[in-house]
């Protein structure tokens, strides 16, 4: 049995993990440098789809939101010698809080994750991003599907839109759009 997956299958199995770090007071600048370097390394790792750091306004907690193409590649990163080396380098500067990592798939990353202090983006940003994702798809469905289904009973026509719209948004459009807009979505308030 081949372990090679098509890109479409990998997209559908994408996983996001949240890592929380407690930075020792006075070591923030060293931690900041470390985050840039470990992010570059993680971003080059097979299956990585990017890392975003979220820093609350107060306190010494930082959160890394890492996305991988599938759970197997995330697991490979977690046990990799590269990651172990980066953890060794940060030992005097910060500690990973809790062994409870939050791993999610799909759109639940829009909401606050249990057990973490990572906040979801402001509602207006979520609404605007959803509008940017849904409007073109609704327009396309209205243009292509409505004329072909005009004679269908209303309940069947009404069922067709969510049956096409929701999976398309959940598995194809929103993951890509939220990845594209992640710096804007998760930017800490000034």
XYZ file of C-alpha atoms in Angstrom:
190
model
C 0.000 0.000 0.000
C 1.428 3.342 -1.044
C 1.846 6.078 1.564
C 1.842 8.827 -1.050
C -1.195 11.058 -0.819
C -2.618 13.390 -3.377
C -2.545 17.101 -2.491
C -6.363 17.142 -2.186
C -6.297 14.393 0.445
C -3.556 16.189 2.378
C -5.570 19.416 2.381
C -8.576 17.612 3.818
C -6.483 16.135 6.657
C -4.708 19.350 7.651
C -4.173 19.779 11.368
C -3.447 22.813 13.520
C -1.648 22.569 16.859
C -1.323 25.283 19.498
C 1.772 25.398 21.718
C 1.900 27.717 24.740
C 5.203 29.022 26.130
C 5.911 30.694 29.475
C 8.779 33.159 28.943
C 11.029 33.923 31.891
C 10.933 37.640 32.859
C 13.776 39.580 31.299
C 14.335 36.961 28.575
C 11.740 38.291 26.108
C 14.278 39.511 23.516
C 16.061 36.144 23.484
C 12.726 34.371 23.177
C 11.728 36.625 20.280
C 14.930 35.724 18.413
C 14.340 32.046 19.142
C 10.772 32.246 17.746
C 12.062 33.603 14.437
C 14.653 30.856 14.109
C 12.471 27.930 15.173
C 9.695 29.203 12.882
C 12.081 29.200 9.899
C 13.118 25.626 10.725
C 9.537 24.420 11.261
C 8.369 26.110 8.051
C 10.903 24.097 6.043
C 9.849 20.799 7.634
C 7.892 18.414 5.329
C 4.173 19.049 5.577
C 4.472 22.406 7.331
C 1.911 24.964 6.213
C 3.165 27.753 8.447
C 3.479 28.969 12.026
C 1.914 32.080 13.559
C 2.872 33.471 16.969
C 0.262 35.148 19.173
C 1.397 37.202 22.150
C -1.106 38.486 24.684
C -0.917 42.119 25.781
C 0.096 41.276 29.346
C 2.059 38.479 30.924
C 4.792 36.231 29.663
C 2.791 33.681 27.667
C 3.239 33.212 23.919
C 1.349 30.846 21.661
C 2.543 29.190 18.476
C -0.174 28.117 16.053
C 1.382 25.548 13.705
C -0.416 24.020 10.749
C 0.641 20.784 9.055
C -0.748 19.010 6.016
C -1.740 15.933 8.025
C -1.465 14.471 11.548
C 1.411 12.163 10.581
C 3.619 15.070 9.500
C 2.779 17.010 12.651
C 3.766 13.959 14.695
C 7.018 13.673 12.703
C 7.825 17.303 13.569
C 7.016 16.755 17.250
C 9.515 13.869 17.535
C 12.108 15.273 15.129
C 15.740 15.876 16.118
C 15.396 19.426 14.767
C 12.583 20.271 17.174
C 14.413 18.581 20.070
C 17.458 20.745 19.357
C 15.346 23.934 19.382
C 13.780 22.863 22.690
C 17.253 22.320 24.154
C 18.264 25.855 23.101
C 15.265 27.479 24.823
C 15.533 25.604 28.131
C 16.884 28.609 30.100
C 14.607 31.133 28.396
C 11.085 29.646 28.314
C 9.113 26.531 29.132
C 6.363 24.918 27.100
C 3.267 25.131 29.283
C 1.471 21.853 29.740
C 1.789 18.745 27.686
C -1.803 19.292 26.544
C -1.470 20.486 22.993
C -4.596 21.495 21.180
C -4.842 19.901 17.749
C -7.715 20.886 15.514
C -8.835 20.475 11.964
C -11.057 22.752 9.916
C -12.797 25.871 11.166
C -12.774 25.285 14.922
C -9.528 27.281 14.994
C -11.740 30.364 14.606
C -12.863 29.976 18.189
C -11.045 30.085 21.516
C -9.400 26.751 22.167
C -10.092 24.953 25.455
C -7.171 24.963 27.870
C -5.379 27.897 26.216
C -5.530 31.661 26.374
C -5.313 32.072 22.597
C -8.119 34.395 21.618
C -10.079 34.111 18.428
C -9.856 37.023 16.006
C -12.319 39.897 16.530
C -15.805 39.050 15.309
C -15.710 41.715 12.623
C -12.568 40.097 11.142
C -14.215 36.667 11.215
C -17.356 38.057 9.579
C -15.402 39.878 6.881
C -13.253 36.815 6.130
C -16.337 34.583 5.932
C -17.997 37.091 3.600
C -14.881 37.122 1.383
C -15.015 33.324 1.242
C -18.763 32.815 0.849
C -19.764 35.607 -1.545
C -17.840 34.395 -4.621
C -19.053 30.840 -4.045
C -22.683 31.937 -3.636
C -22.381 34.075 -6.763
C -20.981 31.113 -8.711
C -23.750 28.818 -7.443
C -26.431 31.375 -8.341
C -24.998 31.727 -11.826
C -24.397 28.039 -12.594
C -26.805 26.066 -10.413
C -29.984 28.129 -10.035
C -30.908 28.078 -13.738
C -30.373 24.308 -13.892
C -32.487 23.642 -10.781
C -35.325 26.125 -11.345
C -37.862 23.295 -11.779
C -36.805 21.422 -8.625
C -39.024 21.549 -5.522
C -38.031 24.344 -3.137
C -36.853 22.043 -0.281
C -34.497 20.204 -2.657
C -33.120 23.464 -4.105
C -32.693 24.863 -0.584
C -30.787 21.719 0.491
C -28.403 21.946 -2.464
C -26.824 25.260 -1.411
C -25.697 24.240 2.083
C -24.678 20.790 0.791
C -22.249 22.471 -1.613
C -21.429 25.645 0.317
C -20.557 24.253 3.758
C -18.098 21.502 2.724
C -16.488 23.865 0.213
C -15.991 26.522 2.873
C -14.858 24.086 5.570
C -12.397 21.978 3.570
C -11.249 24.149 0.685
C -11.835 27.868 0.967
C -11.639 28.830 4.671
C -8.402 26.942 5.470
C -6.675 28.587 2.516
C -8.145 32.026 3.174
C -7.428 31.928 6.911
C -3.850 30.823 6.152
C -3.512 33.699 3.656
C -4.933 36.245 6.131
C -3.472 34.783 9.363
C -1.184 37.725 10.118
C -4.120 40.116 9.841
C -6.554 37.809 11.692
C -4.304 37.060 14.656
C -2.477 40.397 14.911
C -2.479 41.447 18.557
C -4.237 44.742 19.283
C -1.949 47.781 19.409
